[in-house]
XYZ file of C-alpha atoms in Angstrom:
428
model
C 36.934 10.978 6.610
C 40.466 11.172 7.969
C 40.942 9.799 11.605
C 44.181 11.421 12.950
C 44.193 9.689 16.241
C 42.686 6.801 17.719
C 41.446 5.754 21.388
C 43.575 3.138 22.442
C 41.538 0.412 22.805
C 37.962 -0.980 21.711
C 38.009 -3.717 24.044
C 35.552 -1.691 26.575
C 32.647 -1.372 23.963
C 31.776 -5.015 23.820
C 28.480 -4.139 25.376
C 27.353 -1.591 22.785
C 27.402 -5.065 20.229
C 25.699 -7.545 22.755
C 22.572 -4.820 23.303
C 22.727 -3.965 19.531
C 22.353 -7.172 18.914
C 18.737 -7.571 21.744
C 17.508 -4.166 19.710
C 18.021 -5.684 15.966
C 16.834 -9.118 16.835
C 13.050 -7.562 17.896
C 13.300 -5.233 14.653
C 13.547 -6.731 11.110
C 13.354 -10.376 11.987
C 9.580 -9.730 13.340
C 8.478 -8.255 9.930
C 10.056 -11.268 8.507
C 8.739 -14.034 10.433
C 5.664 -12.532 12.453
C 3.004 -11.915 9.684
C 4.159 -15.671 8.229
C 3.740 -16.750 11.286
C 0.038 -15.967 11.915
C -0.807 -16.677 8.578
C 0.368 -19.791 8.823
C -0.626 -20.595 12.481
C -3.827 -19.185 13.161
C -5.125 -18.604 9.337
C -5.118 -14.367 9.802
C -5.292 -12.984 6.155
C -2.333 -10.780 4.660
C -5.215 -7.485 4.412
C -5.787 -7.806 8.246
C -2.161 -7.880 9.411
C -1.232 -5.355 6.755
C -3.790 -3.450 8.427
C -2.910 -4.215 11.392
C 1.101 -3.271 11.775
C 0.186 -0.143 9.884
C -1.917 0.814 12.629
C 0.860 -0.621 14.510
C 3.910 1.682 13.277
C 1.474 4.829 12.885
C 1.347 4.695 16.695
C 5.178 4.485 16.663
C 5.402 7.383 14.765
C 3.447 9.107 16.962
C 4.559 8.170 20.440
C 8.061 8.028 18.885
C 8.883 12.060 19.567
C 7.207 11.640 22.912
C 9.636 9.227 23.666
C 12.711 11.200 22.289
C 11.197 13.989 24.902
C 11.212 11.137 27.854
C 14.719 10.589 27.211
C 15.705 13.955 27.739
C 13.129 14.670 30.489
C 14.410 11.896 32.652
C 17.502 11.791 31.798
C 18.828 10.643 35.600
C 16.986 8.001 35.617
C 18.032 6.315 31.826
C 19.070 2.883 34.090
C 15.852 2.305 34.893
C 13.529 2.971 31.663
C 15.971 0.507 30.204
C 15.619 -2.071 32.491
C 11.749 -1.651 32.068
C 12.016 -1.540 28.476
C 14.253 -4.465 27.833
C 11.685 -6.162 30.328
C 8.435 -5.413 28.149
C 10.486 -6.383 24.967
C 11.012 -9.807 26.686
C 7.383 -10.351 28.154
C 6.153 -9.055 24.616
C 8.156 -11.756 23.085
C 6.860 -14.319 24.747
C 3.662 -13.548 24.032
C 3.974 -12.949 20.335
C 5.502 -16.490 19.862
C 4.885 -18.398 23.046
C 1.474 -18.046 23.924
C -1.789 -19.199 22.355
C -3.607 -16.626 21.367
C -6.085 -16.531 24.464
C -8.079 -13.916 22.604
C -8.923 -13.024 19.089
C -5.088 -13.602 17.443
C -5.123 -10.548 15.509
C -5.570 -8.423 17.983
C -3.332 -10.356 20.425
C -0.398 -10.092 17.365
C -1.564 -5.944 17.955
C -1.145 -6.342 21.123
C 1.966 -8.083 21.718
C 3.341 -6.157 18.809
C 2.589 -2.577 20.314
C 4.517 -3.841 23.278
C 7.592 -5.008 21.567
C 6.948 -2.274 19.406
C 7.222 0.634 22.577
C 10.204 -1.077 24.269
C 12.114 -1.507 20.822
C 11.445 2.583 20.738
C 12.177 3.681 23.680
C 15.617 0.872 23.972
C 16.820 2.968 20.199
C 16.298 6.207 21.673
C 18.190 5.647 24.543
C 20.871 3.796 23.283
C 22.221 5.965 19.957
C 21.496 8.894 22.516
C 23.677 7.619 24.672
C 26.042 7.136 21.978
C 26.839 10.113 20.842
C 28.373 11.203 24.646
C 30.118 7.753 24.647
C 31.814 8.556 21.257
C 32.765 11.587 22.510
C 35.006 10.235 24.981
C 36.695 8.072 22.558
C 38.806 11.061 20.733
C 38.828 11.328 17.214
C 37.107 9.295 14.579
C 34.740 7.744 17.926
C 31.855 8.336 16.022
C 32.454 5.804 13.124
C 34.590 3.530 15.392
C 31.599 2.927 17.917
C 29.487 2.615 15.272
C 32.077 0.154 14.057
C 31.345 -1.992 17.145
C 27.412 -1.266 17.591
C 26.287 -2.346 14.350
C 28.419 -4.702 13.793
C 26.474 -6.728 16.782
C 22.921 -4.925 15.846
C 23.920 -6.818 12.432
C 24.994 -10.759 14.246
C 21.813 -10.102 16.413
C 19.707 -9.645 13.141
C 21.839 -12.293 11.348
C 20.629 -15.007 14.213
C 17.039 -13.766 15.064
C 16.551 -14.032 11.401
C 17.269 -17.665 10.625
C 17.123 -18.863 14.285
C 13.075 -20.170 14.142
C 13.907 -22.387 11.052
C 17.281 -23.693 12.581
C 14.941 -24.551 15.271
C 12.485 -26.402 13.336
C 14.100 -29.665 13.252
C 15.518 -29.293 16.838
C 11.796 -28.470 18.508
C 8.124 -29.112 17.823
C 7.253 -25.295 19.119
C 10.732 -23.661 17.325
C 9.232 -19.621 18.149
C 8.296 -20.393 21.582
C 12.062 -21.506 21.784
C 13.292 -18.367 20.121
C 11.194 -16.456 22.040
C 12.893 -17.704 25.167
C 15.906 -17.058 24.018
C 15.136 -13.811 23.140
C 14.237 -12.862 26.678
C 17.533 -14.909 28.107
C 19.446 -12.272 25.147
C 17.446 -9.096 26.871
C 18.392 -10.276 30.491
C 21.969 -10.605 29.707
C 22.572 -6.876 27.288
C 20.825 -4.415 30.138
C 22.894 -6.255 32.581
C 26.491 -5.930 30.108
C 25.166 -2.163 29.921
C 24.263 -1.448 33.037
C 27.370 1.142 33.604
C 27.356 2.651 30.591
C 23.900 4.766 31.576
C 25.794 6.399 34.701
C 23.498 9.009 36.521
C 22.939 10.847 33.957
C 21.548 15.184 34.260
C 18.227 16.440 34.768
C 17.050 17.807 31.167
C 17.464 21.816 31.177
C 14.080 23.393 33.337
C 11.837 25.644 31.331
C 13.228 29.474 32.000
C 9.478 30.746 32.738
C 6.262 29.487 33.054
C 5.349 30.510 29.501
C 7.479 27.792 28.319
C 5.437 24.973 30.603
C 3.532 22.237 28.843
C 3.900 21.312 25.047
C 5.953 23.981 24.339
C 8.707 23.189 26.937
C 8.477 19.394 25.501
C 8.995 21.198 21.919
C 12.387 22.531 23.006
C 14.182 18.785 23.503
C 14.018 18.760 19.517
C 14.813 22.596 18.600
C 18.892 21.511 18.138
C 17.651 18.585 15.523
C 15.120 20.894 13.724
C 16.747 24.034 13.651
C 20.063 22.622 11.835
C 19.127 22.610 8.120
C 21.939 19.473 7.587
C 20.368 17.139 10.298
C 16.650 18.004 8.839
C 18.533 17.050 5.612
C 19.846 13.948 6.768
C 16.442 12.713 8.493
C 14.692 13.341 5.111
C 17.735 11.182 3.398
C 16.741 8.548 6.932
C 12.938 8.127 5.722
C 13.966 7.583 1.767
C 16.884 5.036 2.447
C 14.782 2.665 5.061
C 11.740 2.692 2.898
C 13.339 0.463 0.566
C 14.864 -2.283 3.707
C 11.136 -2.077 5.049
C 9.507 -3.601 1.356
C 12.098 -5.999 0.711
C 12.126 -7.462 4.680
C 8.014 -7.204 4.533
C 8.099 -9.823 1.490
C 11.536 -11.672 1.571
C 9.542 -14.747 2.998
C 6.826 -14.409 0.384
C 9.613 -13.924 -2.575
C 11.411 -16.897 -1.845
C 8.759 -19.534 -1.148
C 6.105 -18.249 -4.163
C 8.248 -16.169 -6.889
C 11.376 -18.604 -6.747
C 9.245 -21.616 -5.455
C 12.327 -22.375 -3.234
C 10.363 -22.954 0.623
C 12.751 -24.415 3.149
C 15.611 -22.026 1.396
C 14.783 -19.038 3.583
C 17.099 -19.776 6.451
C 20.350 -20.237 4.796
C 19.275 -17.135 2.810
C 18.486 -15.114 5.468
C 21.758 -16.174 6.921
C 23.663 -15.019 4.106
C 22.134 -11.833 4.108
C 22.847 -10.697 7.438
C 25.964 -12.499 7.749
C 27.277 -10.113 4.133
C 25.840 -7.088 6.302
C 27.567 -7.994 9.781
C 30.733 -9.007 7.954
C 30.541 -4.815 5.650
C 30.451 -3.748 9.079
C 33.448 -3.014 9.522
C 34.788 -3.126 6.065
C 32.757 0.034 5.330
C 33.760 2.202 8.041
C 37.577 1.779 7.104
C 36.517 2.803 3.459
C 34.662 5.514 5.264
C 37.920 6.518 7.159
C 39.568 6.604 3.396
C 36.678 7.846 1.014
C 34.627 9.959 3.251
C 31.652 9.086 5.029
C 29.596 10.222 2.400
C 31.026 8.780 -0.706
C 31.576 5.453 1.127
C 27.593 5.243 1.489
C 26.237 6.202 -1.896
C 28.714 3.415 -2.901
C 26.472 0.944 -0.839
C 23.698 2.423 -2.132
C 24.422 1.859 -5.928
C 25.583 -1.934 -4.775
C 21.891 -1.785 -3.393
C 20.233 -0.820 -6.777
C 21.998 -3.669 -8.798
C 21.713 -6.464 -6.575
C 17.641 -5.496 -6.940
C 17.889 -5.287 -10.334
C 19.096 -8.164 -10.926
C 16.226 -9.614 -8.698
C 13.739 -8.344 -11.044
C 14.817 -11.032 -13.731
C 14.792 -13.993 -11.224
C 12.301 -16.774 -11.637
C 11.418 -20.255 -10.435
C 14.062 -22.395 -9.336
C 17.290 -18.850 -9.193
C 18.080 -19.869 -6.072
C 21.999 -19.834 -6.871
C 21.490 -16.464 -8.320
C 19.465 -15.288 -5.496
C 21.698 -15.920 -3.007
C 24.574 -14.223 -4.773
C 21.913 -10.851 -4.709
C 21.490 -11.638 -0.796
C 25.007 -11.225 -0.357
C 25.095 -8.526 -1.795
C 21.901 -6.817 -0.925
C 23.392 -7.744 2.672
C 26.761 -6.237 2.607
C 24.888 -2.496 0.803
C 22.944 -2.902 4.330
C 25.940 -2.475 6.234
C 26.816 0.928 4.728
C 22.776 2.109 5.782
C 23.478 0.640 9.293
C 27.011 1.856 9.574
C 27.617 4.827 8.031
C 24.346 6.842 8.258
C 23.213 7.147 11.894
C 27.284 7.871 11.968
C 26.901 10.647 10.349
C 23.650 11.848 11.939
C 25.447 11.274 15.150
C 28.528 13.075 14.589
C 26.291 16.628 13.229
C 24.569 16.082 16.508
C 27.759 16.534 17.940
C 29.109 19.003 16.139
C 25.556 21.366 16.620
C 26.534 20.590 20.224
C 23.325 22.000 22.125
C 22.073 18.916 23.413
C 19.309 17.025 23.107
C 20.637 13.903 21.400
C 17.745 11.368 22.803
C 14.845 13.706 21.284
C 17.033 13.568 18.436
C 17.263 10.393 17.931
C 13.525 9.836 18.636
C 13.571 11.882 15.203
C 15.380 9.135 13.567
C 13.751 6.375 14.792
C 10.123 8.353 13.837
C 10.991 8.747 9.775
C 12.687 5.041 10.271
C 9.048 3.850 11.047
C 7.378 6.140 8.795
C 8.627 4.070 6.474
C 7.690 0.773 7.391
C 4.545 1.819 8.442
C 3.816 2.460 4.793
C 5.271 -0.347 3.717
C 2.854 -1.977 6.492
C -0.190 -1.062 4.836
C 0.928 -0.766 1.038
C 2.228 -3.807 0.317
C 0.782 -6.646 2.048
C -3.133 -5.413 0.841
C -1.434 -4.757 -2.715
C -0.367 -8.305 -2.538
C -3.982 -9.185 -1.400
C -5.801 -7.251 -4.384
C -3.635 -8.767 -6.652
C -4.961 -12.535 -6.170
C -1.393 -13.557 -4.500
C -2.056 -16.122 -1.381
C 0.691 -17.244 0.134
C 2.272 -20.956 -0.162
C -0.221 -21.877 -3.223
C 0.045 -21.865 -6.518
C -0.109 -18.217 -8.375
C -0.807 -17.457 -11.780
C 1.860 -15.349 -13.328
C -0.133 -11.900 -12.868
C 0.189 -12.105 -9.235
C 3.793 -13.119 -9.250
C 4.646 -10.702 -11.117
C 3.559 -8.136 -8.708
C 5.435 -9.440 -5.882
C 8.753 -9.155 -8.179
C 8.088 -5.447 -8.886
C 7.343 -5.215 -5.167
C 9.982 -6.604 -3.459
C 12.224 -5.871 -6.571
C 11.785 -3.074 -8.413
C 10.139 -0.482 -5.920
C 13.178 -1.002 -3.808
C 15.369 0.437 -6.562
C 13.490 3.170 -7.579
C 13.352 4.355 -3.524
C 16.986 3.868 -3.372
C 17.517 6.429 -6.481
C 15.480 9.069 -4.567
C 17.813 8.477 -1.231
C 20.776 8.831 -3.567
C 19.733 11.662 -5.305
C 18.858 13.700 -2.285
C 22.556 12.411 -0.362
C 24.274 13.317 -2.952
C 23.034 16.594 -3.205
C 24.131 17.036 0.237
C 26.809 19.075 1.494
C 28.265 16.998 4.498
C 31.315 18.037 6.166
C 33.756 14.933 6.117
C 35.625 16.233 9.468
């Protein structure tokens, strides 16, 4: 992509990182460190929550559009949903990690989760909606540049939510509660740094007769999305390329402590993972700027494919090795977070009919698709297969986990590439 001209300054998008940053630290880092935590906590088996957040992310992909359609349909008052959002992330938070379960705690994890699950929706849609009219109004190249700045912080808000409950561990008896906490403190402090950035807003576009009242009036907020063959394309390419990111986050805890029998590892780990994909942030949106969007992400994608591979041969005790795949594992992630919803964002714009929160309501749907999948594939398949987590397994059910977390990964990745690739996407 050549960028002819710049906006002069990026010093005004500071928020766009700091509530990145509160919407990444309630998505990855809870598939990482929620199911762990119940099974660890309150004894809940890996079929039941398996069960459970695929239940979980099926609702998500159902209320998902319907929120896409809210953010259109009440457009004026944006301000508002996000300040009751960011609130019910908080308040879900708290009761994820900070309570006692004061009812049955699987269904109090479903409850809490559903939620944290809603606000993280409805924050997504609103936010990379509101994007793509703030990019606009940064002159050429905004696109990649915000994105530059928004997932660089969705990326350091990852990065600490990630390893933050086992920095905590030696620093307080009840480490989650204390993430938790500061996970509300985070939520307090982004809608307040974005609280201009949602201006009044404009009433979504009124049905033009009655005929058009009901469902099919709500069908019209994603007509601009569906009708465009490139950004169906591109939402297809969305659902391959985050399947693989939802198998490897679902068992990255259960890799490291049972297949390379390294527990008390995961934190630094973690770290270096996130910190290689906050730190390709920006890295791959210059290449971007040089290569094309395009090429510049099947290039993470291939980096993504051998770092797995090269997983597959790990075994007890590759903890040097392993960390050398995080990094780079990490820094392919930065091209996905970077470079694609870039790219979705900048067809949205160049379709130009609107809708860009029912849109984006799209994305975050096939985004969930995936891990809902992943949800309630894996963790049963690791069930049925004799693994338990933090005993001793045999090498049969070890060797499942590898070609889960490993090996599927890979061969999802080759379908995302495959389909990209064959993928005609203007560069300018």
């Amino acid at each position: 992509m050549t960028v002819a001209a710049r906006a002069p300054s990026g010093a005004g998008l500071w928020p766009w990182s700091v509530f990145a940053a509160l919407i990444a630290a309630a998505g990855l880092p809870i598939y990482i460190h929620a199911p762990k935590f119940y099974v660890d906590t309150y004894g809940v088996s890996l079929a039941a929550l398996g069960a459970a957040l695929a239940v979980l992310r099926l609702i998500d992909v159902v209320q998902d559009p319907f929120l896409g359609w809210l953010a259109e349909a009440a457009r004026k008052w944006r301000g508002a949903m996000v300040l009751g959002a960011a609130g019910l992330m908080a308040l879900s938070m708290l009761g994820l990690f900070a309570v006692v379960p004061p009812i049955a705690p699987l269904l109090w994890f479903a409850l809490t989760l559903a939620g944290l699950f809603s606000g993280f929706s409805l924050l997504t849609i609103l936010f990379y909606a509101q994007g793509v009219e703030k990019a606009g109004s940064l002159g050429t190249g905004g696109h990649l540049r915000l994105a530059g700045w928004r997932e660089t912080g969705s990326l350091l808000g990852v990065s600490i939510a990630a390893v933050a409950p086992v920095v905590l561990m030696p620093l307080s008896e009840r480490p989650f509660t204390a993430f938790a906490w500061g996970f509300a403190l985070l939520a307090l402090i982004a809608a307040l740094s974005m609280k201009a950035e949602w201006g009044e807003g404009t009433a979504a576009p009124k049905p033009r007769d009655r005929g058009q009242a009901g469902l099919a009036a709500a069908l019209t907020v994603f007509r601009p999305a569906l009708s465009d063959p490139l950004a169906r394309r591109l939402l297809l390419i969305a659902l391959l390329n985050a399947a693989p990111v939802a198998v490897t986050s679902t068992l990255f805890l259960f890799f490291v402590e049972s297949r390379l029998d390294a527990a008390g590892a995961e934190g630094p780990l973690l770290l270096l993972f996130f910190l290689s994909a906050a730190g390709s942030a920006p890295i791959w949106s210059r290449l971007a700027d040089r290569l094309g969007a395009k090429r510049a992400l099947i290039a993470g994608m291939i980096m993504a494919i051998a770092a797995f591979l090269w997983a597959v041969t790990l075994r007890e005790g590759d903890v040097i090795a392993f960390s050398f795949i995080c990094a780079a594992s990490g820094a392919a992630l930065g091209a996905d977070l970077t470079l694609l919803p870039a790219i979705f964002a900048r067809r949205l714009s160049q379709i130009g009919q609107g809708g860009e929160g029912a849109a984006f309501g799209l994305w975050s749907f096939v985004s969930k698709l995936s891990l809902a999948l992943a949800a309630a594939t894996l963790l049963p398949a690791l069930d049925w297969a004799g693994f338990v987590p933090g005993a001793g397994n045999s090498p049969g059910p070890l060797f499942t986990l590898t070609l889960l977390y490993a090996a599927l990964p890979c061969a999802l990745k080759l379908l995302a590439i495959s389909l990209l690739a064959a993928t005609p996407i203007p560069e300018a």
